[in-house]
mmCIF file with all atom_site columns, C-alpha atoms in Angstrom:
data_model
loop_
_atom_site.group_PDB
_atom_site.id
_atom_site.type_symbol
_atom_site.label_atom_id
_atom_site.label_alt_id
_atom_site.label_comp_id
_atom_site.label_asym_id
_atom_site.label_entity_id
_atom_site.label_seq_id
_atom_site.pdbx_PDB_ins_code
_atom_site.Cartn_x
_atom_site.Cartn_y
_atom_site.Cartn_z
_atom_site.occupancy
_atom_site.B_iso_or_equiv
_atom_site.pdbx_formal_charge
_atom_site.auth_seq_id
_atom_site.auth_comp_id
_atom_site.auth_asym_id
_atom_site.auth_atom_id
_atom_site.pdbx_PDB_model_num
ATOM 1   C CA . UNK A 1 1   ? -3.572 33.788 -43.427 1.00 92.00 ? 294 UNK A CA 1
ATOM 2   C CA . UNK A 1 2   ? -3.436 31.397 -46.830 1.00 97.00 ? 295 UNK A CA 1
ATOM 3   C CA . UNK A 1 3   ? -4.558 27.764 -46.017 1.00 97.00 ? 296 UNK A CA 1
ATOM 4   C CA . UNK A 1 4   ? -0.312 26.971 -46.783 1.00 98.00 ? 297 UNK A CA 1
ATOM 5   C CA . UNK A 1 5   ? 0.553  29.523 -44.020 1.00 98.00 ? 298 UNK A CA 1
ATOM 6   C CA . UNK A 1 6   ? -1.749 27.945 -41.710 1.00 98.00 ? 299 UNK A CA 1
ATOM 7   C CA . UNK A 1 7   ? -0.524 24.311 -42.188 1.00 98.00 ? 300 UNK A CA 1
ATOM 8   C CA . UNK A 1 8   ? 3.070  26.303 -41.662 1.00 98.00 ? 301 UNK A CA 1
ATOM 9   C CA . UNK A 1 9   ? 2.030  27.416 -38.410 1.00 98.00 ? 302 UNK A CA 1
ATOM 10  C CA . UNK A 1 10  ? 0.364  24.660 -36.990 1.00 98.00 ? 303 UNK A CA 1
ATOM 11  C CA . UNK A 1 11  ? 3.550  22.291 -38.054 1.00 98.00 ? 304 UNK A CA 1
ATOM 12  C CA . UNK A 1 12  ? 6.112  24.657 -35.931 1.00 98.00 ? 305 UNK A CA 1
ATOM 13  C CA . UNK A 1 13  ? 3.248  24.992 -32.959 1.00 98.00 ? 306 UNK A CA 1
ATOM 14  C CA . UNK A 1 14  ? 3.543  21.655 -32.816 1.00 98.00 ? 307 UNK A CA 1
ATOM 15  C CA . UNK A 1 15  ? 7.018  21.479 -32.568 1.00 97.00 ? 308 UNK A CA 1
ATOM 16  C CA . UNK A 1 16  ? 7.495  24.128 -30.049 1.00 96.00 ? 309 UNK A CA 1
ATOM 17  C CA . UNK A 1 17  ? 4.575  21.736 -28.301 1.00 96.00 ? 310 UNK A CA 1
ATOM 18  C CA . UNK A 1 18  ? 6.967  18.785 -28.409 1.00 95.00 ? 311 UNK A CA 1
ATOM 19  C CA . UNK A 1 19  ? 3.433  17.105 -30.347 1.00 96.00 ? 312 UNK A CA 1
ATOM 20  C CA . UNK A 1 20  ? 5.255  14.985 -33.013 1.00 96.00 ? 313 UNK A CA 1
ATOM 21  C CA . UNK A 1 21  ? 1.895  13.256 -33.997 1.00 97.00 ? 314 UNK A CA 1
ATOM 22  C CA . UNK A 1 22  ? 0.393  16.765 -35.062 1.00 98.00 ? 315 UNK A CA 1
ATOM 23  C CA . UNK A 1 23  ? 3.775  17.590 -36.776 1.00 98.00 ? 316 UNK A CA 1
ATOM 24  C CA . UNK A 1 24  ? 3.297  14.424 -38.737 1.00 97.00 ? 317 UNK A CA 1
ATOM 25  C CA . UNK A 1 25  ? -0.101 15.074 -39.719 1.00 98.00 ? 318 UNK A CA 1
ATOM 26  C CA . UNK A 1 26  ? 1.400  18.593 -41.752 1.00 98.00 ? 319 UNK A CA 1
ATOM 27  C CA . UNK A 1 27  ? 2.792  16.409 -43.992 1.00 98.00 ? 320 UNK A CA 1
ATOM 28  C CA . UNK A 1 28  ? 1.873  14.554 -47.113 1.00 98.00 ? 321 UNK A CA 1
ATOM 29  C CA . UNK A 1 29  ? 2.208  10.673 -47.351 1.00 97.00 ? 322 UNK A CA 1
ATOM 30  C CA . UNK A 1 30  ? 5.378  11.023 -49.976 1.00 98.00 ? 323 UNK A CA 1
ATOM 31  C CA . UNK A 1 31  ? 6.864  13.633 -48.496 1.00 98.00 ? 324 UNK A CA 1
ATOM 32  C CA . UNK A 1 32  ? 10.583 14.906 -49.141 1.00 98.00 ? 325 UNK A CA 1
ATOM 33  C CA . UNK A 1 33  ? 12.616 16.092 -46.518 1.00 98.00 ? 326 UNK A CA 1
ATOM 34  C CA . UNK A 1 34  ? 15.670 17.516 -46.674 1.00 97.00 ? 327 UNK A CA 1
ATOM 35  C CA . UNK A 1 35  ? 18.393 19.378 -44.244 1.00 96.00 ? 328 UNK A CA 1
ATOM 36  C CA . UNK A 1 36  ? 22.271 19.155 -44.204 1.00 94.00 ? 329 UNK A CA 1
ATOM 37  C CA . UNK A 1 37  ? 22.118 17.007 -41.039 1.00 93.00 ? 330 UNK A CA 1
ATOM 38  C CA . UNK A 1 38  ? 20.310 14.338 -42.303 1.00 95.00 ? 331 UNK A CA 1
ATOM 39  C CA . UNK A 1 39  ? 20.363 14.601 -46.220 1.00 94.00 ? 332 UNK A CA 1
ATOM 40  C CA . UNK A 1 40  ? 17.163 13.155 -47.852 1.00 96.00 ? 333 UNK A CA 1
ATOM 41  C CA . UNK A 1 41  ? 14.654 11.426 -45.399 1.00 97.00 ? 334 UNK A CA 1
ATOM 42  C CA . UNK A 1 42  ? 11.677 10.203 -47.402 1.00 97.00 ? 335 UNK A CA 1
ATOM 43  C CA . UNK A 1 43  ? 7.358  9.412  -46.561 1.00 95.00 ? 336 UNK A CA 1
ATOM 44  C CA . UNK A 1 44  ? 7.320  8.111  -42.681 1.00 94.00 ? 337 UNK A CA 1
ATOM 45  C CA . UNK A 1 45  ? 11.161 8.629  -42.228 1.00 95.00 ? 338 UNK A CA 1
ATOM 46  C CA . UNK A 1 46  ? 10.470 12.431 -41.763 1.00 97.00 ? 339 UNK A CA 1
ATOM 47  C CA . UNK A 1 47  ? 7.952  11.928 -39.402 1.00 96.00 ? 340 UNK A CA 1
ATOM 48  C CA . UNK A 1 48  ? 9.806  9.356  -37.028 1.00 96.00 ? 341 UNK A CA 1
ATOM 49  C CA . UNK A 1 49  ? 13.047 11.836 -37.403 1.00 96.00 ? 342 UNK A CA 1
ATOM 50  C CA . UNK A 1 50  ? 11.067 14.447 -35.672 1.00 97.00 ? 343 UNK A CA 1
ATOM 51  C CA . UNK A 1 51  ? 9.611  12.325 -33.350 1.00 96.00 ? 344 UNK A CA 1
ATOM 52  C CA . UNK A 1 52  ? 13.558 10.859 -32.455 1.00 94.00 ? 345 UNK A CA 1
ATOM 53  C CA . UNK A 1 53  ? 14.698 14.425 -31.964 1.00 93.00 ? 346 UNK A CA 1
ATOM 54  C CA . UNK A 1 54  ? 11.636 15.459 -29.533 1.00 94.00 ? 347 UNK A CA 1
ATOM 55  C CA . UNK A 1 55  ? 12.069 12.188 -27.447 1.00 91.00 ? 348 UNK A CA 1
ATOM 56  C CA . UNK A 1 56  ? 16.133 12.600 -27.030 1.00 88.00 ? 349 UNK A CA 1
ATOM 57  C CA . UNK A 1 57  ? 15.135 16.575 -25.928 1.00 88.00 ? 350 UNK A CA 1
ATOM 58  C CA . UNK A 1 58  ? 13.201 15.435 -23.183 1.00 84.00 ? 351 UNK A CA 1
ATOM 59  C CA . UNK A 1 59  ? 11.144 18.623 -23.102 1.00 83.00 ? 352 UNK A CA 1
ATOM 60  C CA . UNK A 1 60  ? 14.018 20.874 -23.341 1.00 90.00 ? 353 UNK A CA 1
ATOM 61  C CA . UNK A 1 61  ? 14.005 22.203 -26.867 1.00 94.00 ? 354 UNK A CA 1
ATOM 62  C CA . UNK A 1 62  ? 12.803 25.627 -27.736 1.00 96.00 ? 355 UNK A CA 1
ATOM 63  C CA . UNK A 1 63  ? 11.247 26.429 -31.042 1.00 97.00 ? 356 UNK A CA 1
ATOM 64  C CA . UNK A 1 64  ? 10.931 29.557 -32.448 1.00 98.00 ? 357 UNK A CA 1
ATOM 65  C CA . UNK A 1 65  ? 9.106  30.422 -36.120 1.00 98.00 ? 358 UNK A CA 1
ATOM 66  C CA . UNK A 1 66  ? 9.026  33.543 -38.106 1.00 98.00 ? 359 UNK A CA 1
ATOM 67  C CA . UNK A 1 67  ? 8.106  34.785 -41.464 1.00 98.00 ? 360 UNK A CA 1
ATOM 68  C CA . UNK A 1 68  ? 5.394  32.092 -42.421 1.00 98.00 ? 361 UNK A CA 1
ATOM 69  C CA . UNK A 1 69  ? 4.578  33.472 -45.808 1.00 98.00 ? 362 UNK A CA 1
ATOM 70  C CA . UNK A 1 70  ? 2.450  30.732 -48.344 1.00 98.00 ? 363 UNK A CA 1
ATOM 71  C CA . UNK A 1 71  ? 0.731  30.508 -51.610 1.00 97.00 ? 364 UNK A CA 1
ATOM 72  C CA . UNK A 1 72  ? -0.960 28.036 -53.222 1.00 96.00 ? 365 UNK A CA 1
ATOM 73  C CA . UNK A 1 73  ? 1.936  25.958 -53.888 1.00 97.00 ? 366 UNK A CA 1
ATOM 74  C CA . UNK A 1 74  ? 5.086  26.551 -52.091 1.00 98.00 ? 367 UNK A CA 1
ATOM 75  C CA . UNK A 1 75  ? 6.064  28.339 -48.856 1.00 98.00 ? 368 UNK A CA 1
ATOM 76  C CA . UNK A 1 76  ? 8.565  29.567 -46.839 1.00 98.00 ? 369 UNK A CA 1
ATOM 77  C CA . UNK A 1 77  ? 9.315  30.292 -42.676 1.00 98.00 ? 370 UNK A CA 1
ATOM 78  C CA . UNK A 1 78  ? 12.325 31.122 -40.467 1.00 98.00 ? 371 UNK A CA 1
ATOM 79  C CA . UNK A 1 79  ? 12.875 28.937 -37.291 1.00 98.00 ? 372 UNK A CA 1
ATOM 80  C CA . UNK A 1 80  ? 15.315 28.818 -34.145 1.00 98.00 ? 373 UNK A CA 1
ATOM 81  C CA . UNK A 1 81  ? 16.001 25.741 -32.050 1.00 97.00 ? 374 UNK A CA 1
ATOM 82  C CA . UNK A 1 82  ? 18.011 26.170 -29.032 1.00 97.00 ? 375 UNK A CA 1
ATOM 83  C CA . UNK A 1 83  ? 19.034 23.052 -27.392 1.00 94.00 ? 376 UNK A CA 1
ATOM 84  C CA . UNK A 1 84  ? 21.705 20.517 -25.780 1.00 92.00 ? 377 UNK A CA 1
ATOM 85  C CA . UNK A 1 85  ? 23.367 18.492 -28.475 1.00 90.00 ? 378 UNK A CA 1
ATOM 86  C CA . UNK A 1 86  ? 22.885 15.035 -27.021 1.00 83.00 ? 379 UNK A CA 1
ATOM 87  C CA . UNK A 1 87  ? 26.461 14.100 -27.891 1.00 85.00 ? 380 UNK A CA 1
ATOM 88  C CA . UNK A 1 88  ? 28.671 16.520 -26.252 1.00 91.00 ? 381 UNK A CA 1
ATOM 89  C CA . UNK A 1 89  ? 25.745 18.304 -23.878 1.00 90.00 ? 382 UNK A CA 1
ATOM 90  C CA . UNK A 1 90  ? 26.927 21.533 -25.408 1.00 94.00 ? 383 UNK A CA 1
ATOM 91  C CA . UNK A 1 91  ? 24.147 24.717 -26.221 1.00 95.00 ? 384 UNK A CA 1
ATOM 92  C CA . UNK A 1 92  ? 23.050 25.417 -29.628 1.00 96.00 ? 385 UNK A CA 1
ATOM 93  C CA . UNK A 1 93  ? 20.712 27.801 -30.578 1.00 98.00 ? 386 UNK A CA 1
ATOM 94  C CA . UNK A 1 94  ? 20.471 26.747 -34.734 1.00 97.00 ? 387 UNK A CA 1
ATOM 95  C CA . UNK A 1 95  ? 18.635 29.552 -37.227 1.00 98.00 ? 388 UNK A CA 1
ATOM 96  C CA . UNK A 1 96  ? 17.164 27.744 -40.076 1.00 98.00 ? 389 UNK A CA 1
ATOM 97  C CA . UNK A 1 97  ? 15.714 28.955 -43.315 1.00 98.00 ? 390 UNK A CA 1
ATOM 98  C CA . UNK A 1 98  ? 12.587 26.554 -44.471 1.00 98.00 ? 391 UNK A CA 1
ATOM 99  C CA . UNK A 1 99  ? 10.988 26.183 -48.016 1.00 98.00 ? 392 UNK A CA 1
ATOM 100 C CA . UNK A 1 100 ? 7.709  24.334 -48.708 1.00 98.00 ? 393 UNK A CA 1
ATOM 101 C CA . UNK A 1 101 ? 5.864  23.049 -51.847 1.00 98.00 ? 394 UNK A CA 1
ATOM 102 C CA . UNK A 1 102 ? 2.346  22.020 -51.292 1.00 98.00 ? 395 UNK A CA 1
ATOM 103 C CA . UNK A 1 103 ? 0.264  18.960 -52.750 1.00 98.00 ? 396 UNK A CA 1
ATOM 104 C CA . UNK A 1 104 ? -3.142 18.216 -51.582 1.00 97.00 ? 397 UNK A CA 1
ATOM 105 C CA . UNK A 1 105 ? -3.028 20.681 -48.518 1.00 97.00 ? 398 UNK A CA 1
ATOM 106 C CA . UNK A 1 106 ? -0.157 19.077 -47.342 1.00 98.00 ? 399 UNK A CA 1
ATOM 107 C CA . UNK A 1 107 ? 3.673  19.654 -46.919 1.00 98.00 ? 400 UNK A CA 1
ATOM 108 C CA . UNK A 1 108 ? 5.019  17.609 -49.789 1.00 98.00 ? 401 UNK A CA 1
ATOM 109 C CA . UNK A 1 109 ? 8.266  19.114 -49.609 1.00 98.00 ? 402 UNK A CA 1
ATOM 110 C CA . UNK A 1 110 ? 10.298 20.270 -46.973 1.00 98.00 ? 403 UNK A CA 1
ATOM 111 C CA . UNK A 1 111 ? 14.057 21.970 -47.108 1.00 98.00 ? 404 UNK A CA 1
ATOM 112 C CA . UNK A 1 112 ? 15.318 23.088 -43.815 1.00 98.00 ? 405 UNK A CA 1
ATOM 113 C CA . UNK A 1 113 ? 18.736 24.911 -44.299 1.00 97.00 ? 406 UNK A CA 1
ATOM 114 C CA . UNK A 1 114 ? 21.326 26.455 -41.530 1.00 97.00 ? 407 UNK A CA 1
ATOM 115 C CA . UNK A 1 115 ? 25.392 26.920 -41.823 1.00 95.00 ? 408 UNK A CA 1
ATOM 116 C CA . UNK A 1 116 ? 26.207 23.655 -40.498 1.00 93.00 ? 409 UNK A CA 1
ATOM 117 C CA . UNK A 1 117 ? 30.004 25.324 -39.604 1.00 93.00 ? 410 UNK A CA 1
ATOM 118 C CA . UNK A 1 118 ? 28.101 27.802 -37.198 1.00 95.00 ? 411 UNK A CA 1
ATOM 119 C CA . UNK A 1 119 ? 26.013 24.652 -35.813 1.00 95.00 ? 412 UNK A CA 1
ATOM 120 C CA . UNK A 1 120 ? 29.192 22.281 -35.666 1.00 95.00 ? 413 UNK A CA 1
ATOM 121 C CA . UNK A 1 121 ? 31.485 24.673 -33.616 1.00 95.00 ? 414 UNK A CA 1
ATOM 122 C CA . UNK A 1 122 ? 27.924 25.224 -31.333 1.00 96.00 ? 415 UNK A CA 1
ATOM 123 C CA . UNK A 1 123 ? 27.550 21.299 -30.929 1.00 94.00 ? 416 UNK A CA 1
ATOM 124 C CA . UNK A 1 124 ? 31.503 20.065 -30.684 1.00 94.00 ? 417 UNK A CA 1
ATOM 125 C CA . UNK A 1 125 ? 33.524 23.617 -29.432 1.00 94.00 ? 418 UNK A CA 1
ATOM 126 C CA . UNK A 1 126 ? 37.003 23.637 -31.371 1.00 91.00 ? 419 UNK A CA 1
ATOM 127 C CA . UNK A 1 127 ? 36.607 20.154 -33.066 1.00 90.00 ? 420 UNK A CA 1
ATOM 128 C CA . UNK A 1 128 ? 33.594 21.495 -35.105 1.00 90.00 ? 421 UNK A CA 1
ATOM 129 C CA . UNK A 1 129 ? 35.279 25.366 -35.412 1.00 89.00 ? 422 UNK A CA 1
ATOM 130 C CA . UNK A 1 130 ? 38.238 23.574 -36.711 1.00 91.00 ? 423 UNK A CA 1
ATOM 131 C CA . UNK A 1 131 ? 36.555 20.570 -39.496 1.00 89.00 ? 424 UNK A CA 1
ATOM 132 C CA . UNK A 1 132 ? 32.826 21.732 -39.835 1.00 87.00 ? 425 UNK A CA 1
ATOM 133 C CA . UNK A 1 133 ? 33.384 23.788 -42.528 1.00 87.00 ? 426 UNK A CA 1
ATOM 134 C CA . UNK A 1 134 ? 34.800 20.416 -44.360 1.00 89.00 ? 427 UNK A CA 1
ATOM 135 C CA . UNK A 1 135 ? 33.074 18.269 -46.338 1.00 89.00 ? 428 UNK A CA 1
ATOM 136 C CA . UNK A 1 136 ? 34.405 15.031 -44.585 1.00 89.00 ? 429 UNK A CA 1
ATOM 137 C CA . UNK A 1 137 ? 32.808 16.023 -41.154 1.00 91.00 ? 430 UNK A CA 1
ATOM 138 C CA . UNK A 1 138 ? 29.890 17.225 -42.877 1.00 91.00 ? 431 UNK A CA 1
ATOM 139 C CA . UNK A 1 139 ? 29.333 13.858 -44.272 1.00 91.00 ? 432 UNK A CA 1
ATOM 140 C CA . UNK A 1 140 ? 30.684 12.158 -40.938 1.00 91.00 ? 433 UNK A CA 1
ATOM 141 C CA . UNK A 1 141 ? 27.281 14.456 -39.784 1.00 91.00 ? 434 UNK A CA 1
ATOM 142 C CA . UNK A 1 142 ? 25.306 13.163 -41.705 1.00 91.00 ? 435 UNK A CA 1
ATOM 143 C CA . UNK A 1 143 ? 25.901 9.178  -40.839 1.00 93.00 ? 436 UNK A CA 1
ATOM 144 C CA . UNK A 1 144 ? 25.786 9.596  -37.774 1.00 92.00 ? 437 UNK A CA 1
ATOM 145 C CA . UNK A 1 145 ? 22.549 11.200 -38.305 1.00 93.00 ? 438 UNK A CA 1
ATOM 146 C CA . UNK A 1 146 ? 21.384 8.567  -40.178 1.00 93.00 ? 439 UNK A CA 1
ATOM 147 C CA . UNK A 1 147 ? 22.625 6.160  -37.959 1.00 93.00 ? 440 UNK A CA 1
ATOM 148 C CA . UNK A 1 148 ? 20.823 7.411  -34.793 1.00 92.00 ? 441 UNK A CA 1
ATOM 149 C CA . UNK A 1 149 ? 17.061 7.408  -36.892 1.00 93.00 ? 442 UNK A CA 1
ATOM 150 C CA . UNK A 1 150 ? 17.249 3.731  -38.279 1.00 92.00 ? 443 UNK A CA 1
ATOM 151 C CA . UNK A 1 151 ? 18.367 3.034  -34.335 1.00 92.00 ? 444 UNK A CA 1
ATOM 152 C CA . UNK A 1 152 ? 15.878 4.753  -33.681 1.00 89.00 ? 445 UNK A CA 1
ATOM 153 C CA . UNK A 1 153 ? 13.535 3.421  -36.445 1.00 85.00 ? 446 UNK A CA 1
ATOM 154 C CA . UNK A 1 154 ? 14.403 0.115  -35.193 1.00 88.00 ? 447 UNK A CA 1
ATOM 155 C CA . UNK A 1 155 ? 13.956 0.437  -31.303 1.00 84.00 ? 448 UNK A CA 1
ATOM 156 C CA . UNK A 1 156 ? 10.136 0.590  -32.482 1.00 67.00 ? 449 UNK A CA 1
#
């Protein structure tokens, strides 16, 4: 196992761990995240996005990673959540591809994608089947997202 591969699989043993603080540790101080729920979250945003998403699972999300494959500068790992969508209390089980770059033995980057039609009909039945495949809900997503993490950001 690379040195990458192992900060790979310490981040998503973390996660399945519901351990937000070791997640956060994984990454760099200026690191980019980005996924098509929340769009670009920047340095301690990422970090307190996690840490939103474990708290509102209670416990009851299931990660599992795959496919943890690292050089020196960039890497790369498959992941499944299955959960309840805190919105509508519906099951989704979301497959995600990740991508990494590396700086100072730390995640600098960080690109977590999924279809977000599959997830949207998972999390809203025949609302999402019907308008997650447009733009306009993906964006409507996305705020709400966004919305929920600077609640979040300032509940703290």
């Amino acid at each position: 196992m690379t040195p990458n591969e192992a900060v790979i699989t310490k981040f998503y043993t973390a996660f399945a761990n519901s351990d937000a603080q070791t997640m956060s540790e994984c990454y760099h101080p200026k690191v980019h995240f980005i996924d098509p729920a929340f769009g670009l979250l920047k340095d301690e945003q990422v970090s307190k996005m996690w840490k939103m998403l474990l708290l509102k699972s209670k416990g009851n999300i299931k990660i599992e990673f795959s496919d943890v494959k690292a050089d020196d500068f960039s890497g790369s790992a498959k992941w499944v959540a299955t959960y309840n969508f805190s919105k509508t209390n519906r099951k989704v089980v979301n497959k995600i591809r990740a991508e990494f770059i590396f700086q100072d033995g730390l995640i600098i980057k960080h690109i977590d994608d999924f279809d977000v039609w599959k997830w949207s009909k998972q999390a809203f039945g025949l609302t999402g089947y019907l308008l997650g495949w447009t733009g306009f809900f993906q964006k409507k997503i996305q705020q709400q997202a966004l919305l929920s993490l600077n609640k979040f950001e300032e509940s703290k």
